[in-house]
mmCIF file of C-alpha atoms in Angstrom:
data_model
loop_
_atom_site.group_PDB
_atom_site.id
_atom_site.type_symbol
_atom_site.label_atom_id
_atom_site.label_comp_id
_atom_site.label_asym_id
_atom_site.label_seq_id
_atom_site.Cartn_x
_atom_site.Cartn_y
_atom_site.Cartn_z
ATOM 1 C CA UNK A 1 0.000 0.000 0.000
ATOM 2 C CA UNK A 2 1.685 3.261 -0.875
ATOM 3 C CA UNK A 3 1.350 6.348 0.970
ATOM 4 C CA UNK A 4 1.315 9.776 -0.278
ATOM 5 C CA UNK A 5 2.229 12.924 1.480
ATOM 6 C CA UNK A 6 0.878 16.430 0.565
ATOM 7 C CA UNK A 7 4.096 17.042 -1.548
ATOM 8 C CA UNK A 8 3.270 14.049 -3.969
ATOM 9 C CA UNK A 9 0.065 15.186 -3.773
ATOM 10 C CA UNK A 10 0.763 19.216 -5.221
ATOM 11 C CA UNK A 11 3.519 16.832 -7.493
ATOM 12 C CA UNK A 12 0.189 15.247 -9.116
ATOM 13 C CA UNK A 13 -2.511 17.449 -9.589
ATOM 14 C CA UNK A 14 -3.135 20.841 -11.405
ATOM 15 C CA UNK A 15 -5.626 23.240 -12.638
ATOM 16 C CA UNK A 16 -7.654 23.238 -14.747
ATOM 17 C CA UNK A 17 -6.937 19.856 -14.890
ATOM 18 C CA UNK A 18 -8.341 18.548 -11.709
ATOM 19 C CA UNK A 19 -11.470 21.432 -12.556
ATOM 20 C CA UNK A 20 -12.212 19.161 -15.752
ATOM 21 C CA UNK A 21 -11.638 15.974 -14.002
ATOM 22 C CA UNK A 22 -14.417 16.706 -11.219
ATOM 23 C CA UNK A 23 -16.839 18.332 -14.382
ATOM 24 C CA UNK A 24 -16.511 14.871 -15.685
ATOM 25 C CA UNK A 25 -16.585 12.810 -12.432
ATOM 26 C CA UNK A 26 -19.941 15.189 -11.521
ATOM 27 C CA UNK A 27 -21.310 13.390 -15.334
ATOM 28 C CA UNK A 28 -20.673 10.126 -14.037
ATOM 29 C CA UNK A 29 -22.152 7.322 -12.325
ATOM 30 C CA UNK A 30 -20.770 7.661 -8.680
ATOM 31 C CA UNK A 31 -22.290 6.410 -5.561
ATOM 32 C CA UNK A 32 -21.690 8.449 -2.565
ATOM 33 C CA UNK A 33 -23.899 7.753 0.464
ATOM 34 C CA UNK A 34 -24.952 10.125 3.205
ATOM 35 C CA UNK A 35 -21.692 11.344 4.747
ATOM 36 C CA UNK A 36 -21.362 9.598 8.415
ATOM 37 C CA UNK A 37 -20.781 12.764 11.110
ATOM 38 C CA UNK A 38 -20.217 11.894 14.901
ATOM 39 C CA UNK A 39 -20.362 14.021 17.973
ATOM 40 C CA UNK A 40 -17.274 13.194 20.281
ATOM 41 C CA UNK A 41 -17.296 14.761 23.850
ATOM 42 C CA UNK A 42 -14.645 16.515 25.061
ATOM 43 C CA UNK A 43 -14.592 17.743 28.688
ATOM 44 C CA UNK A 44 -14.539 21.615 29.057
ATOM 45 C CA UNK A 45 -14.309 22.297 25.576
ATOM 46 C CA UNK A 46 -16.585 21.974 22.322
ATOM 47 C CA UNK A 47 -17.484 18.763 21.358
ATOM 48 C CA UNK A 48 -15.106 17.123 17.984
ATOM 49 C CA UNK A 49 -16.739 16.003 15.525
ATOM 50 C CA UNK A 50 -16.057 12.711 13.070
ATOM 51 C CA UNK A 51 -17.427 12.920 9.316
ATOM 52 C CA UNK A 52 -16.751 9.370 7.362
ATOM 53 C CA UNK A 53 -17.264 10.324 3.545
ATOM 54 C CA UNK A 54 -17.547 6.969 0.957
ATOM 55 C CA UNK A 55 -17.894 6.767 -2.140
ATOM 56 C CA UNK A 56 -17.024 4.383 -5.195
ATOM 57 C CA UNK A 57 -17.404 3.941 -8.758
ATOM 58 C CA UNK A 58 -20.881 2.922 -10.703
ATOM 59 C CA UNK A 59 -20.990 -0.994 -12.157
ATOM 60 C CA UNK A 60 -20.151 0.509 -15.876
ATOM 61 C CA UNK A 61 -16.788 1.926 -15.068
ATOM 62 C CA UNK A 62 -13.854 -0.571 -16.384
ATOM 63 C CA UNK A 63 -11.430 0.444 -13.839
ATOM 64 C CA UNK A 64 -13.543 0.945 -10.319
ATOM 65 C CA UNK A 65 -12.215 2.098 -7.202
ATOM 66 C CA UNK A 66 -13.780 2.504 -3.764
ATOM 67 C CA UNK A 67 -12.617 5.602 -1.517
ATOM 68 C CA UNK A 68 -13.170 6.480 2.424
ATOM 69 C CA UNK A 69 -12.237 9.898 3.729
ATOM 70 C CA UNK A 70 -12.084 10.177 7.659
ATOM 71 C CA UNK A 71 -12.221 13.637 9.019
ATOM 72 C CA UNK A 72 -11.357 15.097 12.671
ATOM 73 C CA UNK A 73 -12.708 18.767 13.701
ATOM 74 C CA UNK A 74 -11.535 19.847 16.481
ATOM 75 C CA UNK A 75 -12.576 23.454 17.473
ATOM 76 C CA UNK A 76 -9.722 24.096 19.929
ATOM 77 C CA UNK A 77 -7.119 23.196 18.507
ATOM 78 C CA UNK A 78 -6.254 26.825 17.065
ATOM 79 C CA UNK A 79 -5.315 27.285 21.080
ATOM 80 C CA UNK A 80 -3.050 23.834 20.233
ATOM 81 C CA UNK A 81 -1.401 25.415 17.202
ATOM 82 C CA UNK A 82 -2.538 22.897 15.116
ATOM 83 C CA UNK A 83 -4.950 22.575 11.968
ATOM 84 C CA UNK A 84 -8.834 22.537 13.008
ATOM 85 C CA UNK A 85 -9.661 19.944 10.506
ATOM 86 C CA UNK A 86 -7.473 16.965 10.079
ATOM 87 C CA UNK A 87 -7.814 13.567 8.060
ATOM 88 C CA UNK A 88 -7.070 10.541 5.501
ATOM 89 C CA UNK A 89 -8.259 9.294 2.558
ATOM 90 C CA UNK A 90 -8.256 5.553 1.590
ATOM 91 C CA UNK A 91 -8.402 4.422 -1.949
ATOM 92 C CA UNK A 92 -8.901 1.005 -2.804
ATOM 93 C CA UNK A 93 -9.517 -1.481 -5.881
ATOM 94 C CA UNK A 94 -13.121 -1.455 -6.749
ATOM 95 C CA UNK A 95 -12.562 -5.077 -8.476
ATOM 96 C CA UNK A 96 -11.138 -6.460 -5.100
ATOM 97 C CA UNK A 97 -11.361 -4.257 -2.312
ATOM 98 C CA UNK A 98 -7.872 -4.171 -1.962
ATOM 99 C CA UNK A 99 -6.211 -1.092 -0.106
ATOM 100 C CA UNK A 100 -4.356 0.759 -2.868
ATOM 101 C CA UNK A 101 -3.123 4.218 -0.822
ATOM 102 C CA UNK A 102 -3.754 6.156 2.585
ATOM 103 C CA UNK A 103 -3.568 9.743 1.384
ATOM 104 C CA UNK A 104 -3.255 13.263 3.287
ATOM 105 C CA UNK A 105 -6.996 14.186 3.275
ATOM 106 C CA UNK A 106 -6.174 18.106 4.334
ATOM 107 C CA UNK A 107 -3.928 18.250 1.027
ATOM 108 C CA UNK A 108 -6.393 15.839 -1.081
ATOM 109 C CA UNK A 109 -9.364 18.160 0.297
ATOM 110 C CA UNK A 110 -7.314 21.767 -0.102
ATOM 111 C CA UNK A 111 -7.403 20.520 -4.097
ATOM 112 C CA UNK A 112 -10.661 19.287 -4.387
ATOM 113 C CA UNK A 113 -12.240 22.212 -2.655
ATOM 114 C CA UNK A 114 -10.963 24.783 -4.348
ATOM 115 C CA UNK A 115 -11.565 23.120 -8.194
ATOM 116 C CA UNK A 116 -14.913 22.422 -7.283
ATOM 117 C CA UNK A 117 -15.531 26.461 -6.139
ATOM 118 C CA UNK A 118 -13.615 27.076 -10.149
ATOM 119 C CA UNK A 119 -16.000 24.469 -11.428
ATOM 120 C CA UNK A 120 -19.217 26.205 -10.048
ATOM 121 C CA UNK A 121 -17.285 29.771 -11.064
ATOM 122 C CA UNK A 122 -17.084 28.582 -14.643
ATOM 123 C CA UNK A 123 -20.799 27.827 -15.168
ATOM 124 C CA UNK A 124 -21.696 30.883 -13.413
ATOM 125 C CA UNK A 125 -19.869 33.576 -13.173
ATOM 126 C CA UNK A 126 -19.179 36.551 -15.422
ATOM 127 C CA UNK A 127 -16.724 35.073 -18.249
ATOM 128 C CA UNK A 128 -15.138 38.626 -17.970
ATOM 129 C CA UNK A 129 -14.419 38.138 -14.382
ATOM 130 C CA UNK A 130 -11.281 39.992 -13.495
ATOM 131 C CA UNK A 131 -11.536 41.511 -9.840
ATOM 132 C CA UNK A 132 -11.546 38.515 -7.129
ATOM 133 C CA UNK A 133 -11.797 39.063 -3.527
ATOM 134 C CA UNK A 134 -10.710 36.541 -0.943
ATOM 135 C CA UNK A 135 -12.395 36.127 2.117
ATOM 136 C CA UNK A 136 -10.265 34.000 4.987
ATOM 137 C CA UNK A 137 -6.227 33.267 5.006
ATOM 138 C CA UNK A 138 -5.967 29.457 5.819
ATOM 139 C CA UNK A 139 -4.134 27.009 4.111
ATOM 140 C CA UNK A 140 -7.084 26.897 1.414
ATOM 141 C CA UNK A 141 -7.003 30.563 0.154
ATOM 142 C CA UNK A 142 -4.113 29.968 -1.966
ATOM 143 C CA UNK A 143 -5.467 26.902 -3.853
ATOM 144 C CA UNK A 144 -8.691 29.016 -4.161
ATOM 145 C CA UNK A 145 -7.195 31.943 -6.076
ATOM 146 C CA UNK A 146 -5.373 29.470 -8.266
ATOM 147 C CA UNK A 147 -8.437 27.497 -9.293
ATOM 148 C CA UNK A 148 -10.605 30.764 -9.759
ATOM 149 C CA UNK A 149 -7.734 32.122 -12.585
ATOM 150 C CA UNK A 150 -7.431 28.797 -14.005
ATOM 151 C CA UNK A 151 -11.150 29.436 -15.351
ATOM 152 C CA UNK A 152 -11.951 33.552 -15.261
ATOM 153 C CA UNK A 153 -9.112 36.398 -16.397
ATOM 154 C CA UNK A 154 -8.424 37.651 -12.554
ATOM 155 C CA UNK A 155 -6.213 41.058 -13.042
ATOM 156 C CA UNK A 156 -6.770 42.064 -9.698
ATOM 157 C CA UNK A 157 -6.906 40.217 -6.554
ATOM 158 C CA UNK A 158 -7.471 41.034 -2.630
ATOM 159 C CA UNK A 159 -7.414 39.438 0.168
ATOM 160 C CA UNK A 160 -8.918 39.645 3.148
ATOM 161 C CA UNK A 161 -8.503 38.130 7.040
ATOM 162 C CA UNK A 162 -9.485 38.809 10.546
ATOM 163 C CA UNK A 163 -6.248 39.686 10.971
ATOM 164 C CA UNK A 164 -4.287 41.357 9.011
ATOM 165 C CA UNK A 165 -0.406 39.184 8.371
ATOM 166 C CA UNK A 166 -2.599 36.328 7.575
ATOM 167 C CA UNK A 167 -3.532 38.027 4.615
ATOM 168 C CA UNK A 168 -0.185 39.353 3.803
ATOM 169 C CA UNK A 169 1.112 35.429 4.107
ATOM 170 C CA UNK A 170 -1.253 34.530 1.140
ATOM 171 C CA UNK A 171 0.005 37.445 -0.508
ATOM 172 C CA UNK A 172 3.748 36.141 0.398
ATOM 173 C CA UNK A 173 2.746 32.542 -0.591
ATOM 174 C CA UNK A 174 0.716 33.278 -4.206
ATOM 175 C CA UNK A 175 3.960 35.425 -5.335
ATOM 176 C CA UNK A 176 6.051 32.628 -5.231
ATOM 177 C CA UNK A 177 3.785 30.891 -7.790
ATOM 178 C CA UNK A 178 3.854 34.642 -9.625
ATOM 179 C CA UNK A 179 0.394 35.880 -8.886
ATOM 180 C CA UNK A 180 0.256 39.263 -7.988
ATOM 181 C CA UNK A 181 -2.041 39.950 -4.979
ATOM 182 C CA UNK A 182 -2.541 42.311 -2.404
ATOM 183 C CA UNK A 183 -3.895 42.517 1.204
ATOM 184 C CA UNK A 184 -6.759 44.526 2.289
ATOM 185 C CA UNK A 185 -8.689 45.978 5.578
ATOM 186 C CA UNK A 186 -12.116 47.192 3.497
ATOM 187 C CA UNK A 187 -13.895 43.520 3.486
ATOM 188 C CA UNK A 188 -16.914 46.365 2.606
ATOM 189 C CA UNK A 189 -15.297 48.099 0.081
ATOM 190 C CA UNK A 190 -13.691 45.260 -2.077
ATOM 191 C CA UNK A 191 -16.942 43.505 -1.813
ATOM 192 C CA UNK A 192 -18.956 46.014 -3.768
ATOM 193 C CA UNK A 193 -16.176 46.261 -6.375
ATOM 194 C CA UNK A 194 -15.654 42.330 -6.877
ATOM 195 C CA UNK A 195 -16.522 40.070 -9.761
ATOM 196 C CA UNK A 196 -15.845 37.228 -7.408
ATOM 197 C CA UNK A 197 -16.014 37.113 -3.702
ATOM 198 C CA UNK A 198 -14.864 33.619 -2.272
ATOM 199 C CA UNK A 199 -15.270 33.310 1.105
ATOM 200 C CA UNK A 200 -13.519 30.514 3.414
ATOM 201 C CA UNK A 201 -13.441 31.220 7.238
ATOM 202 C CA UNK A 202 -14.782 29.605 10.337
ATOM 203 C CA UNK A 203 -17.332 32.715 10.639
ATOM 204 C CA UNK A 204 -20.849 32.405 12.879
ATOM 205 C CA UNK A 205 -21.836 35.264 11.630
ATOM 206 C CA UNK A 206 -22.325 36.630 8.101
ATOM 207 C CA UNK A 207 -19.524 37.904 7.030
ATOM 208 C CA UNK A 208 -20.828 38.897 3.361
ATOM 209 C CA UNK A 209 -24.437 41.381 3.100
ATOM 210 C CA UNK A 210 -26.455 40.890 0.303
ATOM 211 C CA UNK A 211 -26.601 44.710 -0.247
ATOM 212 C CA UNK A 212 -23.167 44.755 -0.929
ATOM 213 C CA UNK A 213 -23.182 42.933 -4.008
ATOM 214 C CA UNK A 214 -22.995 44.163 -7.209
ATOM 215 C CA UNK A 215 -25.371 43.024 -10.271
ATOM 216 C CA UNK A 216 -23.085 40.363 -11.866
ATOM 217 C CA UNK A 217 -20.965 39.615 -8.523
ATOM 218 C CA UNK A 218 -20.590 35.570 -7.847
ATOM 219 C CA UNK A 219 -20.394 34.748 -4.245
ATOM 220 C CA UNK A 220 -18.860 31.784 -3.394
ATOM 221 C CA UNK A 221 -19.358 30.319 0.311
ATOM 222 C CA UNK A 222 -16.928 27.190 0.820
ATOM 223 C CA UNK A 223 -16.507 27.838 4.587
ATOM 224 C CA UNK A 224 -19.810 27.198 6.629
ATOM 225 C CA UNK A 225 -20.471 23.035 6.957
ATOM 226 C CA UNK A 226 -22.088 23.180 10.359
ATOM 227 C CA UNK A 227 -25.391 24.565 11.693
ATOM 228 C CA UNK A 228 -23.584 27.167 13.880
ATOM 229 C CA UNK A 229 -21.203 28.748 10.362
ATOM 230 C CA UNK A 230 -22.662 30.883 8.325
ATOM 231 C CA UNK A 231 -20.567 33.607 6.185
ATOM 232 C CA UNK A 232 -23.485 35.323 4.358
ATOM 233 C CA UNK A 233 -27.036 36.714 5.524
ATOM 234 C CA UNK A 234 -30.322 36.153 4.179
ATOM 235 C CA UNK A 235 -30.488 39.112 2.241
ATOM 236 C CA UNK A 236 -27.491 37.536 -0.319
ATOM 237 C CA UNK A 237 -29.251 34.089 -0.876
ATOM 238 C CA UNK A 238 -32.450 36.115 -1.664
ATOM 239 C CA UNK A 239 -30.820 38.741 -4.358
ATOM 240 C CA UNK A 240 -29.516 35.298 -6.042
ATOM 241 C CA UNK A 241 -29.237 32.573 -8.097
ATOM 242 C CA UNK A 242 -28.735 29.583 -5.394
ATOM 243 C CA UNK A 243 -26.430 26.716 -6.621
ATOM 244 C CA UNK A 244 -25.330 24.001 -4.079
ATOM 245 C CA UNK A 245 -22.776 21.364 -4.281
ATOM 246 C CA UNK A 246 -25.714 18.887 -2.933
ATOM 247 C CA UNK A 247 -28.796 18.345 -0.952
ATOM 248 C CA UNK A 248 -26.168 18.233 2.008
ATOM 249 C CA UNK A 249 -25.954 22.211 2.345
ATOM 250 C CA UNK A 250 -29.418 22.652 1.988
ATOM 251 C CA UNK A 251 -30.370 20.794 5.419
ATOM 252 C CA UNK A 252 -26.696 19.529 6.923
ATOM 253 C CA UNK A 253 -25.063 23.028 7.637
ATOM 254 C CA UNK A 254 -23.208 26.132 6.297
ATOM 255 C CA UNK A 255 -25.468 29.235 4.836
ATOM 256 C CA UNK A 256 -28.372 27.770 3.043
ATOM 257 C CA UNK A 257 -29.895 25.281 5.800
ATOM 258 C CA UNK A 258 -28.840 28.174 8.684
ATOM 259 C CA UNK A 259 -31.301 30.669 6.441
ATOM 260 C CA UNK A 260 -33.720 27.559 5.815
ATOM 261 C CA UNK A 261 -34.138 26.789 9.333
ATOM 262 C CA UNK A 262 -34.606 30.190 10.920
ATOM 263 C CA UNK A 263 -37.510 31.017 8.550
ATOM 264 C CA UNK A 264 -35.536 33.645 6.564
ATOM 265 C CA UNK A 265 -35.258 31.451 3.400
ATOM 266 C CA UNK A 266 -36.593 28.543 1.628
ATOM 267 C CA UNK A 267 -35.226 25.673 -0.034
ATOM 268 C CA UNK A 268 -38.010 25.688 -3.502
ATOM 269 C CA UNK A 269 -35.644 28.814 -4.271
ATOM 270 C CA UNK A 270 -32.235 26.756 -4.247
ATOM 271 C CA UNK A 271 -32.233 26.565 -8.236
ATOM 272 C CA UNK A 272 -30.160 22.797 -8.319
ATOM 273 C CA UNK A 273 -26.804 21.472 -7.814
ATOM 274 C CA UNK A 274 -23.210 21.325 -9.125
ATOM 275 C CA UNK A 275 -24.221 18.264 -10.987
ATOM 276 C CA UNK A 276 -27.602 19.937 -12.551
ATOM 277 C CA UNK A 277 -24.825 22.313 -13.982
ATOM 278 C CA UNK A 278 -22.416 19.846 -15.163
ATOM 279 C CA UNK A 279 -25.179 17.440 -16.384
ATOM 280 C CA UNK A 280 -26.460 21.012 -18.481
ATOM 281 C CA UNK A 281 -30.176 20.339 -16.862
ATOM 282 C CA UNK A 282 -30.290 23.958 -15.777
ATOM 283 C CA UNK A 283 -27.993 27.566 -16.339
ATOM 284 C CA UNK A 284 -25.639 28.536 -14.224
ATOM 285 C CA UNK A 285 -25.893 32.379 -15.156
ATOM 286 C CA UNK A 286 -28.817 34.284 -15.014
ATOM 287 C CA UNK A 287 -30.401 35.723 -18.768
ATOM 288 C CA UNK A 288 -29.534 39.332 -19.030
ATOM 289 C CA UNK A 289 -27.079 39.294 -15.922
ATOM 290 C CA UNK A 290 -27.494 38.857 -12.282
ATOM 291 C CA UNK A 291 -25.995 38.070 -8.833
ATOM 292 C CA UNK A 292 -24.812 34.007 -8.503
ATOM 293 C CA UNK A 293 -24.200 32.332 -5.634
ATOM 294 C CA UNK A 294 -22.820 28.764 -5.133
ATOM 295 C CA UNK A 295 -22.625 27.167 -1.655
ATOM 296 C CA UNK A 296 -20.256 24.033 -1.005
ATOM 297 C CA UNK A 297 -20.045 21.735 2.007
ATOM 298 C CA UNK A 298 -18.222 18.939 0.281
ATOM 299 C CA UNK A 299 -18.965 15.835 -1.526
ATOM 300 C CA UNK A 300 -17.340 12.631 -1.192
ATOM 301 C CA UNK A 301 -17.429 11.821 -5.483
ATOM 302 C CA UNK A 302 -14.989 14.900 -5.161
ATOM 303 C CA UNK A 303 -12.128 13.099 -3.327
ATOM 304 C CA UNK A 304 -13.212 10.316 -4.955
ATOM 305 C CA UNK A 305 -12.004 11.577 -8.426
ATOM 306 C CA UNK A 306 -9.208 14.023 -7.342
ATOM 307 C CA UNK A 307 -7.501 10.612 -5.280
ATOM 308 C CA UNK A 308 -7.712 8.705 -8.144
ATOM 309 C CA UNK A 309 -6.428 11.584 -10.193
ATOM 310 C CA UNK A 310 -3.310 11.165 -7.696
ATOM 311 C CA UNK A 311 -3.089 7.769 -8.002
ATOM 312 C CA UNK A 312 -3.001 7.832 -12.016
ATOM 313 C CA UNK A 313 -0.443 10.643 -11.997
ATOM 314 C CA UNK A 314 1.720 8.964 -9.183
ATOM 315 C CA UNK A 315 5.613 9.243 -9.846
#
């Protein structure tokens, strides 16, 4: 069984490639069962939480595979100095059951994530794109900004963070890939100017206002997977077009089931999911122009297809 390490990882993936690999994987015939998510008590602190996400390939694919990622949250440990959200991904033979590779699931997740916010962007947003802004400075924002100009012209990008050297570290971090980027204090400001706001924080309150946005803006909200996150208000699901990466963010957590359940919006308006899109059974943009918005909590057929993506590229 061969192990692979975030390096190898970064080594085998890419945009747009892994963007077009999860369009097609979204086409496919993938079973991917209600994500398992477990409560674990901790004394004086918030509970952990355990989210098992399966999936494997349909009975017409020549070369199957089965995958498992296994997820840790654990609130407090930003007071540790470690990583919030921690995990592994197994891929195995679909033929045999065999174990094939234990992956790092942060790294394997970091990819995915971020080509399936680019995937969404490049059904709905503005072709013309070219002003991003960047809401949150963890170890995702980078991967973000690189899948969003992998699929829209960015010219100008800004980012944005609680506090203020995170956001100069992404700006550190995307210059040594040669993206020019710069760090900003007016989350208000950049807002109303941006083509495309992406937002990915650990926010309980909304970060983003509906009134903000401008008549062509694309907000993306990656972020919010529980029932206490939330990085938008009401007021921004209502001014538009509602895309979600699955039923899962409608009534598991994050933006869309917060709104849903406190009355202040309903799911009949959610127009469909990332696989409606892909599948071409409804628009992504709206006729004549309009505000999108496309709300992820994560879908198992996504590390599904970026770990075999790994596997096929593997050195």
């Amino acid at each position: 069984m061969r192990l692979f390490d975030a390096a190898e990882i970064d080594a085998a993936l890419s945009y747009p490639a892994l963007i077009d690999i999860l369009d097609d994987a979204f086409r496919s015939e993938v079973i991917a069962p209600k994500r398992g998510q477990y409560a674990i008590e901790r004394p004086e602190e918030e509970n952990a939480i355990l989210l098992t996400m399966p999936a494997w390939s349909g009975p017409e694919v020549d070369k199957p595979y089965i995958g498992t990622k296994i997820v840790s949250v654990f609130f407090g440990n930003g007071r540790r100095n470690l990583p919030g959200v921690m995990g592994a991904y197994l891929l195995m033979n679909g033929e045999t059951g065999a174990p094939l590779a234990v992956m790092d699931g942060n790294r394997l997740t970091t990819w995915r994530t971020a080509a399936a916010s680019a995937l969404a962007s490049r059904y709905m947003s503005n072709p013309e794109a070219s002003r991003m802004l960047m809401v949150g400075a963890g170890a995702l924002s980078p991967f973000i900004v690189k899948a969003h100009r992998a699929v829209r012209p960015l010219t100008e990008i800004a980012i944005w963070a609680r506090r203020p050297e995170a956001a100069e570290a992404v700006v550190a971090e995307l210059a040594k890939d040669g993206i020019e980027a710069r760090a900003t204090a007016d989350l208000e400001g950049e807002a109303r100017m941006a083509d495309i706001i992406s937002c990915a924080t650990n926010a309980t309150e909304p970060l983003i206002h509906g009134h903000w946005l401008k008549r062509e803006a694309h907000l993306d909200l990656i972020g919010g997977f529980t029932m206490q996150m939330r990085e938008a208000d009401a007021d921004a699901l209502h001014r538009a077009r509602v895309i979600v990466d699955s039923s899962k963010a409608i009534d598991e957590g994050g933006d869309v089931a917060v709104a849903i359940a406190e009355g202040s919006y309903s799911a009949d308006k959610v127009a469909g999911t990332l696989a409606d899109l892909c599948h071409g059974r409804i628009a992504g943009q709206i006729e004549g122009g309009g505000i999108t918005l496309f709300k992820s909590v994560g879908v198992a057929l996504e590390d599904l297809a970026a770990a075999v993506a790994v596997w096929d590229n593997r050195a």
